[in-house]
Amino acid sequence: MMRPIVVGNWKMNRTHSETESLIMEILSRRRERGEEDAAVDTVIAPPFTSLPLAARLLAGTGIALGAQNCHWEEEGAFTGEISAKMLAEGGCTWVILGHSERREYAAESDQQISRKAQAALFWGLTPILCVGEKRDERESGRAESVVEAQIERCLEDLQPDADRRIVIAYEPVWAIGSGEQPTPEEIHSMHRLIRAEAAGMLGETAGESLPILYGGSVTPFTAPPILAMEDVDGVLVGGASLEADTFLSIVSEAARAAGRT
Ligand code: PGA
């Protein structure tokens, strides 16, 4: 396993003051636990309004800051949008792109997600590109072809290099917030497929070193068998990232899984 990545996606949760309490709790629990989560790339992605505060609180702690979206343009007449340049200057180093909730509620297309990823890479952010099939697509046996097509369109114009890496998150839409999950074996096989597809597009070396995260109802209980699978390089966590203890337990599981390999 490469250095594991655990990302907490807070979605539209936590005000400014609630962000302060949650981050302070995460930091103090982390100190109490005295654990070796330096072995894990840990990222917190709060709402936009909390980013400046979170950037101050997380500075120097080893926990990185991520955003949940960005625009592909640098600036301009795009009411309500935030650019990758703004995020980078505001202390973010990661950005989640193409989450299924954005695909569904904001009608984001793979092409837009690809442009956003290009902007993120340009401004030195690590994009986490989310892909995943819906329930009916899995039930009708189309999960693989849907994910393959998403990967193809999202990676088409991307050129990661040694200093500019991208991350893929496989998040089956039906597993998000539902308590349901594919089996670890099904996750493993989808991750292998994603790696093969990415290697075909970006080259063998880039494909081999591409971190692929799993997301969808990850908890401290479901994380261990998933993180134990080859080709699973970390997890993207929604609900369970909103409690300091559950989030930190998942980080510890990732550290443990990395220590075993
Ligand atoms: P969940 O969300 O962990 O609450 O299922 C994951 C996600 O949407 O990234």
mmCIF file of C-alpha atoms and ligand atoms in Angstrom:
data_model
loop_
_atom_site.group_PDB
_atom_site.id
_atom_site.type_symbol
_atom_site.label_atom_id
_atom_site.label_comp_id
_atom_site.label_asym_id
_atom_site.label_seq_id
_atom_site.Cartn_x
_atom_site.Cartn_y
_atom_site.Cartn_z
ATOM 1 C CA MET A 1 0.000 0.000 0.000
ATOM 2 C CA MET A 2 1.274 3.486 -0.795
ATOM 3 C CA ARG A 3 1.026 6.165 1.898
ATOM 4 C CA PRO A 4 -2.686 6.071 2.731
ATOM 5 C CA ILE A 5 -4.981 9.064 2.389
ATOM 6 C CA VAL A 6 -8.019 9.772 4.590
ATOM 7 C CA VAL A 7 -10.238 12.654 3.549
ATOM 8 C CA GLY A 8 -13.100 14.020 5.638
ATOM 9 C CA ASN A 9 -15.796 15.544 3.449
ATOM 10 C CA TRP A 10 -17.952 17.648 5.744
ATOM 11 C CA LYS A 11 -20.402 18.502 2.936
ATOM 12 C CA MET A 12 -22.821 21.310 3.960
ATOM 13 C CA ASN A 13 -22.266 20.769 7.679
ATOM 14 C CA ARG A 14 -20.747 22.937 10.434
ATOM 15 C CA THR A 15 -20.932 26.703 10.750
ATOM 16 C CA HIS A 16 -17.880 28.843 11.442
ATOM 17 C CA SER A 17 -18.165 28.413 15.207
ATOM 18 C CA GLU A 18 -18.964 24.690 14.925
ATOM 19 C CA THR A 19 -15.916 24.290 12.702
ATOM 20 C CA GLU A 20 -13.765 25.789 15.408
ATOM 21 C CA SER A 21 -15.045 23.328 18.043
ATOM 22 C CA LEU A 22 -14.766 20.279 15.787
ATOM 23 C CA ILE A 23 -11.237 21.041 14.616
ATOM 24 C CA MET A 24 -10.085 21.864 18.155
ATOM 25 C CA GLU A 25 -11.555 18.553 19.307
ATOM 26 C CA ILE A 26 -9.890 16.640 16.482
ATOM 27 C CA LEU A 27 -6.541 18.226 17.338
ATOM 28 C CA SER A 28 -6.800 17.593 21.066
ATOM 29 C CA ARG A 29 -8.027 13.990 20.662
ATOM 30 C CA ARG A 30 -5.225 13.387 18.215
ATOM 31 C CA ARG A 31 -2.687 14.580 20.784
ATOM 32 C CA GLU A 32 -4.292 12.422 23.510
ATOM 33 C CA ARG A 33 -4.262 9.349 21.301
ATOM 34 C CA GLY A 34 -0.591 10.041 20.579
ATOM 35 C CA GLU A 35 -0.916 7.915 17.514
ATOM 36 C CA GLU A 36 1.293 7.611 14.543
ATOM 37 C CA ASP A 37 -1.059 9.106 12.057
ATOM 38 C CA ALA A 38 1.895 10.965 10.621
ATOM 39 C CA ALA A 39 1.942 7.857 8.420
ATOM 40 C CA VAL A 40 -1.353 8.936 6.824
ATOM 41 C CA ASP A 41 -2.155 11.903 4.585
ATOM 42 C CA THR A 42 -5.112 13.321 6.499
ATOM 43 C CA VAL A 43 -7.305 15.947 4.845
ATOM 44 C CA ILE A 44 -10.309 17.871 6.141
ATOM 45 C CA ALA A 45 -12.698 19.483 3.643
ATOM 46 C CA PRO A 46 -15.124 21.829 5.435
ATOM 47 C CA PRO A 47 -17.563 24.214 3.720
ATOM 48 C CA PHE A 48 -16.137 27.284 1.946
ATOM 49 C CA THR A 49 -17.160 29.631 4.775
ATOM 50 C CA SER A 50 -14.974 27.702 7.221
ATOM 51 C CA LEU A 51 -11.847 27.484 5.063
ATOM 52 C CA PRO A 52 -9.946 30.563 6.328
ATOM 53 C CA LEU A 53 -10.551 29.587 9.963
ATOM 54 C CA ALA A 54 -9.690 25.946 9.279
ATOM 55 C CA ALA A 55 -6.510 27.022 7.484
ATOM 56 C CA ARG A 56 -5.386 28.902 10.599
ATOM 57 C CA LEU A 57 -6.277 26.101 12.995
ATOM 58 C CA LEU A 58 -4.686 23.343 10.912
ATOM 59 C CA ALA A 59 -1.465 25.191 10.028
ATOM 60 C CA GLY A 60 1.526 23.185 11.205
ATOM 61 C CA THR A 61 -0.566 20.258 12.504
ATOM 62 C CA GLY A 62 0.109 17.847 9.653
ATOM 63 C CA ILE A 63 -3.586 17.792 8.682
ATOM 64 C CA ALA A 64 -4.146 19.283 5.244
ATOM 65 C CA LEU A 65 -7.036 21.433 4.102
ATOM 66 C CA GLY A 66 -9.292 20.637 1.182
ATOM 67 C CA ALA A 67 -12.270 22.290 -0.498
ATOM 68 C CA GLN A 68 -15.347 20.528 -1.843
ATOM 69 C CA ASN A 69 -15.447 22.158 -5.277
ATOM 70 C CA CYS A 70 -13.874 24.878 -7.424
ATOM 71 C CA HIS A 71 -14.506 26.647 -10.715
ATOM 72 C CA TRP A 72 -12.337 26.088 -13.779
ATOM 73 C CA GLU A 73 -11.795 29.789 -14.469
ATOM 74 C CA GLU A 74 -9.359 31.857 -12.452
ATOM 75 C CA GLU A 75 -11.698 34.802 -11.945
ATOM 76 C CA GLY A 76 -14.572 36.583 -13.653
ATOM 77 C CA ALA A 77 -18.331 36.866 -13.889
ATOM 78 C CA PHE A 78 -19.271 33.560 -12.259
ATOM 79 C CA THR A 79 -21.602 34.509 -9.426
ATOM 80 C CA GLY A 80 -21.402 32.206 -6.485
ATOM 81 C CA GLU A 81 -18.293 30.387 -7.652
ATOM 82 C CA ILE A 82 -14.842 30.023 -6.079
ATOM 83 C CA SER A 83 -11.688 29.518 -8.149
ATOM 84 C CA ALA A 84 -8.800 27.137 -7.607
ATOM 85 C CA LYS A 85 -6.532 30.182 -7.372
ATOM 86 C CA MET A 86 -8.577 31.520 -4.434
ATOM 87 C CA LEU A 87 -8.432 28.143 -2.693
ATOM 88 C CA ALA A 88 -4.693 27.841 -3.169
ATOM 89 C CA GLU A 89 -4.056 31.288 -1.740
ATOM 90 C CA GLY A 90 -6.436 30.506 1.126
ATOM 91 C CA GLY A 91 -4.338 27.568 2.308
ATOM 92 C CA CYS A 92 -6.057 24.650 0.582
ATOM 93 C CA THR A 93 -3.871 21.971 -0.930
ATOM 94 C CA TRP A 94 -6.628 19.540 -1.958
ATOM 95 C CA VAL A 95 -9.991 19.841 -3.682
ATOM 96 C CA ILE A 96 -12.781 17.270 -4.079
ATOM 97 C CA LEU A 97 -14.206 17.409 -7.614
ATOM 98 C CA GLY A 98 -17.190 15.796 -9.267
ATOM 99 C CA HIS A 99 -18.740 14.439 -6.093
ATOM 100 C CA SER A 100 -21.954 12.617 -6.991
ATOM 101 C CA GLU A 101 -23.982 15.203 -5.080
ATOM 102 C CA ARG A 102 -22.539 17.911 -7.355
ATOM 103 C CA ARG A 103 -23.138 15.754 -10.408
ATOM 104 C CA GLU A 104 -26.731 15.264 -9.306
ATOM 105 C CA TYR A 105 -27.753 18.631 -7.811
ATOM 106 C CA ALA A 106 -25.539 20.962 -9.844
ATOM 107 C CA ALA A 107 -25.595 18.882 -13.047
ATOM 108 C CA GLU A 108 -21.814 18.771 -13.283
ATOM 109 C CA SER A 109 -20.515 16.934 -16.327
ATOM 110 C CA ASP A 110 -17.306 14.934 -16.702
ATOM 111 C CA GLN A 111 -16.036 17.617 -19.073
ATOM 112 C CA GLN A 112 -16.552 20.336 -16.452
ATOM 113 C CA ILE A 113 -14.918 18.145 -13.823
ATOM 114 C CA SER A 114 -11.927 17.674 -16.101
ATOM 115 C CA ARG A 115 -11.591 21.446 -16.583
ATOM 116 C CA LYS A 116 -11.835 21.970 -12.841
ATOM 117 C CA ALA A 117 -9.107 19.373 -12.318
ATOM 118 C CA GLN A 118 -6.866 21.144 -14.822
ATOM 119 C CA ALA A 119 -7.345 24.421 -12.928
ATOM 120 C CA ALA A 120 -6.661 22.668 -9.618
ATOM 121 C CA LEU A 121 -3.419 21.137 -10.921
ATOM 122 C CA PHE A 122 -2.338 24.474 -12.363
ATOM 123 C CA TRP A 123 -2.731 26.140 -8.968
ATOM 124 C CA GLY A 124 -0.940 23.351 -7.147
ATOM 125 C CA LEU A 125 -3.992 21.690 -5.599
ATOM 126 C CA THR A 126 -4.402 17.916 -5.569
ATOM 127 C CA PRO A 127 -7.758 17.135 -7.195
ATOM 128 C CA ILE A 128 -9.736 14.185 -5.847
ATOM 129 C CA LEU A 129 -11.866 13.106 -8.803
ATOM 130 C CA CYS A 130 -14.997 11.252 -7.742
ATOM 131 C CA VAL A 131 -16.534 8.550 -9.895
ATOM 132 C CA GLY A 132 -19.110 5.882 -9.205
ATOM 133 C CA GLU A 133 -22.191 4.148 -10.503
ATOM 134 C CA LYS A 134 -25.807 4.626 -9.422
ATOM 135 C CA ARG A 135 -27.877 1.783 -8.011
ATOM 136 C CA ASP A 136 -29.733 0.985 -11.235
ATOM 137 C CA GLU A 137 -26.464 1.008 -13.150
ATOM 138 C CA ARG A 138 -24.988 -1.593 -10.795
ATOM 139 C CA GLU A 139 -28.151 -3.685 -10.809
ATOM 140 C CA SER A 140 -28.215 -3.769 -14.581
ATOM 141 C CA GLY A 141 -24.560 -4.854 -14.733
ATOM 142 C CA ARG A 142 -23.276 -1.537 -16.058
ATOM 143 C CA ALA A 143 -21.192 -0.409 -13.053
ATOM 144 C CA GLU A 144 -17.863 -1.078 -14.775
ATOM 145 C CA SER A 145 -18.709 0.570 -18.058
ATOM 146 C CA VAL A 146 -20.149 3.650 -16.313
ATOM 147 C CA VAL A 147 -17.042 4.117 -14.176
ATOM 148 C CA GLU A 148 -14.716 3.467 -17.121
ATOM 149 C CA ALA A 149 -16.463 6.141 -19.162
ATOM 150 C CA GLN A 150 -16.287 8.641 -16.282
ATOM 151 C CA ILE A 151 -12.558 7.992 -15.858
ATOM 152 C CA GLU A 152 -11.948 8.362 -19.576
ATOM 153 C CA ARG A 153 -13.724 11.689 -19.825
ATOM 154 C CA CYS A 154 -12.342 13.090 -16.564
ATOM 155 C CA LEU A 155 -8.720 12.180 -17.318
ATOM 156 C CA GLU A 156 -8.782 12.994 -21.014
ATOM 157 C CA ASP A 157 -6.948 16.314 -20.835
ATOM 158 C CA LEU A 158 -5.012 15.813 -17.633
ATOM 159 C CA GLN A 159 -1.291 15.537 -17.375
ATOM 160 C CA PRO A 160 -0.193 14.818 -13.836
ATOM 161 C CA ASP A 161 3.561 14.661 -13.324
ATOM 162 C CA ALA A 162 5.964 14.054 -10.473
ATOM 163 C CA ASP A 163 4.927 17.269 -8.698
ATOM 164 C CA ARG A 164 1.287 17.383 -9.666
ATOM 165 C CA ARG A 165 -0.618 14.337 -8.684
ATOM 166 C CA ILE A 166 -4.258 13.471 -8.962
ATOM 167 C CA VAL A 167 -6.324 11.154 -6.804
ATOM 168 C CA ILE A 168 -9.412 9.166 -7.816
ATOM 169 C CA ALA A 169 -12.204 8.373 -5.371
ATOM 170 C CA TYR A 170 -14.492 5.475 -6.230
ATOM 171 C CA GLU A 171 -17.812 6.261 -4.583
ATOM 172 C CA PRO A 172 -20.763 4.107 -5.620
ATOM 173 C CA VAL A 173 -23.657 6.577 -5.423
ATOM 174 C CA TRP A 174 -25.941 4.013 -3.749
ATOM 175 C CA ALA A 175 -23.402 3.503 -0.949
ATOM 176 C CA ILE A 176 -23.170 7.174 0.033
ATOM 177 C CA GLY A 177 -24.877 7.879 3.345
ATOM 178 C CA SER A 178 -26.932 4.678 3.026
ATOM 179 C CA GLY A 179 -25.043 2.273 5.270
ATOM 180 C CA GLU A 180 -24.785 -0.078 2.281
ATOM 181 C CA GLN A 181 -21.511 -0.979 0.606
ATOM 182 C CA PRO A 182 -20.073 -3.203 -2.063
ATOM 183 C CA THR A 183 -18.052 -6.102 -0.639
ATOM 184 C CA PRO A 184 -14.323 -5.460 -0.183
ATOM 185 C CA GLU A 185 -13.758 -7.804 -3.158
ATOM 186 C CA GLU A 186 -16.102 -5.776 -5.362
ATOM 187 C CA ILE A 187 -14.309 -2.603 -4.290
ATOM 188 C CA HIS A 188 -10.975 -4.218 -5.062
ATOM 189 C CA SER A 189 -12.052 -5.269 -8.508
ATOM 190 C CA MET A 190 -13.387 -1.794 -9.352
ATOM 191 C CA HIS A 191 -10.153 -0.204 -8.111
ATOM 192 C CA ARG A 192 -8.130 -2.546 -10.338
ATOM 193 C CA LEU A 193 -10.250 -1.574 -13.279
ATOM 194 C CA ILE A 194 -9.793 2.145 -12.502
ATOM 195 C CA ARG A 195 -6.030 1.674 -12.227
ATOM 196 C CA ALA A 196 -5.885 -0.182 -15.536
ATOM 197 C CA GLU A 197 -7.989 2.477 -17.249
ATOM 198 C CA ALA A 198 -5.860 5.280 -15.773
ATOM 199 C CA ALA A 199 -2.640 3.495 -16.765
ATOM 200 C CA GLY A 200 -3.943 3.242 -20.314
ATOM 201 C CA MET A 201 -4.569 6.979 -20.402
ATOM 202 C CA LEU A 202 -1.767 8.446 -18.310
ATOM 203 C CA GLY A 203 0.924 5.818 -18.806
ATOM 204 C CA GLU A 204 1.999 2.788 -16.823
ATOM 205 C CA THR A 205 4.000 4.681 -14.180
ATOM 206 C CA ALA A 206 1.325 7.275 -13.482
ATOM 207 C CA GLY A 207 -1.307 4.517 -13.325
ATOM 208 C CA GLU A 208 0.738 2.474 -10.864
ATOM 209 C CA SER A 209 1.280 5.414 -8.521
ATOM 210 C CA LEU A 210 -2.277 6.794 -8.771
ATOM 211 C CA PRO A 211 -3.901 6.821 -5.322
ATOM 212 C CA ILE A 212 -7.429 5.388 -5.493
ATOM 213 C CA LEU A 213 -9.720 6.003 -2.518
ATOM 214 C CA TYR A 214 -12.972 4.283 -1.656
ATOM 215 C CA GLY A 215 -15.929 6.330 -0.386
ATOM 216 C CA GLY A 216 -19.458 5.426 0.719
ATOM 217 C CA SER A 217 -20.597 4.647 4.294
ATOM 218 C CA VAL A 218 -17.044 4.300 5.606
ATOM 219 C CA THR A 219 -16.966 3.963 9.411
ATOM 220 C CA PRO A 220 -14.332 2.716 11.857
ATOM 221 C CA PHE A 221 -16.048 -0.708 11.563
ATOM 222 C CA THR A 222 -16.279 -0.948 7.792
ATOM 223 C CA ALA A 223 -12.884 0.633 7.076
ATOM 224 C CA PRO A 224 -10.464 -2.200 8.083
ATOM 225 C CA PRO A 225 -11.395 -4.844 5.456
ATOM 226 C CA ILE A 226 -11.614 -2.172 2.776
ATOM 227 C CA LEU A 227 -8.244 -0.653 3.649
ATOM 228 C CA ALA A 228 -6.716 -4.129 3.710
ATOM 229 C CA MET A 229 -7.450 -4.598 0.000
ATOM 230 C CA GLU A 230 -4.724 -4.138 -2.526
ATOM 231 C CA ASP A 231 -5.322 -1.124 -4.764
ATOM 232 C CA VAL A 232 -7.278 0.691 -2.033
ATOM 233 C CA ASP A 233 -5.057 3.612 -1.054
ATOM 234 C CA GLY A 234 -7.337 5.349 1.389
ATOM 235 C CA VAL A 235 -10.891 6.463 2.042
ATOM 236 C CA LEU A 236 -13.150 9.453 1.485
ATOM 237 C CA VAL A 237 -15.392 9.803 4.512
ATOM 238 C CA GLY A 238 -18.626 11.789 4.782
ATOM 239 C CA GLY A 239 -20.855 11.280 7.835
ATOM 240 C CA ALA A 240 -18.180 9.651 10.001
ATOM 241 C CA SER A 241 -15.845 12.628 9.512
ATOM 242 C CA LEU A 242 -18.181 14.869 11.527
ATOM 243 C CA GLU A 243 -17.191 13.293 14.862
ATOM 244 C CA ALA A 244 -13.611 13.633 16.061
ATOM 245 C CA ASP A 245 -13.355 10.107 17.440
ATOM 246 C CA THR A 246 -14.835 8.249 14.508
ATOM 247 C CA PHE A 247 -12.758 10.250 12.041
ATOM 248 C CA LEU A 248 -9.544 9.664 13.991
ATOM 249 C CA SER A 249 -10.326 5.953 14.365
ATOM 250 C CA ILE A 250 -10.543 5.681 10.588
ATOM 251 C CA VAL A 251 -7.202 7.502 10.289
ATOM 252 C CA SER A 252 -5.717 4.979 12.757
ATOM 253 C CA GLU A 253 -7.121 2.070 10.743
ATOM 254 C CA ALA A 254 -5.432 3.478 7.656
ATOM 255 C CA ALA A 255 -2.125 3.777 9.521
ATOM 256 C CA ARG A 256 -2.506 0.188 10.728
ATOM 257 C CA ALA A 257 -3.293 -1.102 7.233
ATOM 258 C CA ALA A 258 -0.235 0.690 5.851
ATOM 259 C CA GLY A 259 1.929 -0.750 8.621
ATOM 260 C CA ARG A 260 0.919 -4.295 7.708
ATOM 261 C CA THR A 261 2.078 -4.045 4.104
HETATM 262 P P1 PGA B 1 -20.687 8.916 3.551
HETATM 263 O O1 PGA B 1 -20.321 9.959 2.393
HETATM 264 O O2 PGA B 1 -19.379 8.499 4.184
HETATM 265 O O3 PGA B 1 -21.564 9.705 4.505
HETATM 266 O O4 PGA B 1 -21.385 7.793 2.906
HETATM 267 C C1 PGA B 1 -19.189 9.772 1.580
HETATM 268 C C2 PGA B 1 -19.103 10.864 0.561
HETATM 269 O O5 PGA B 1 -20.141 11.317 0.073
HETATM 270 O O6 PGA B 1 -17.987 11.309 0.215
#
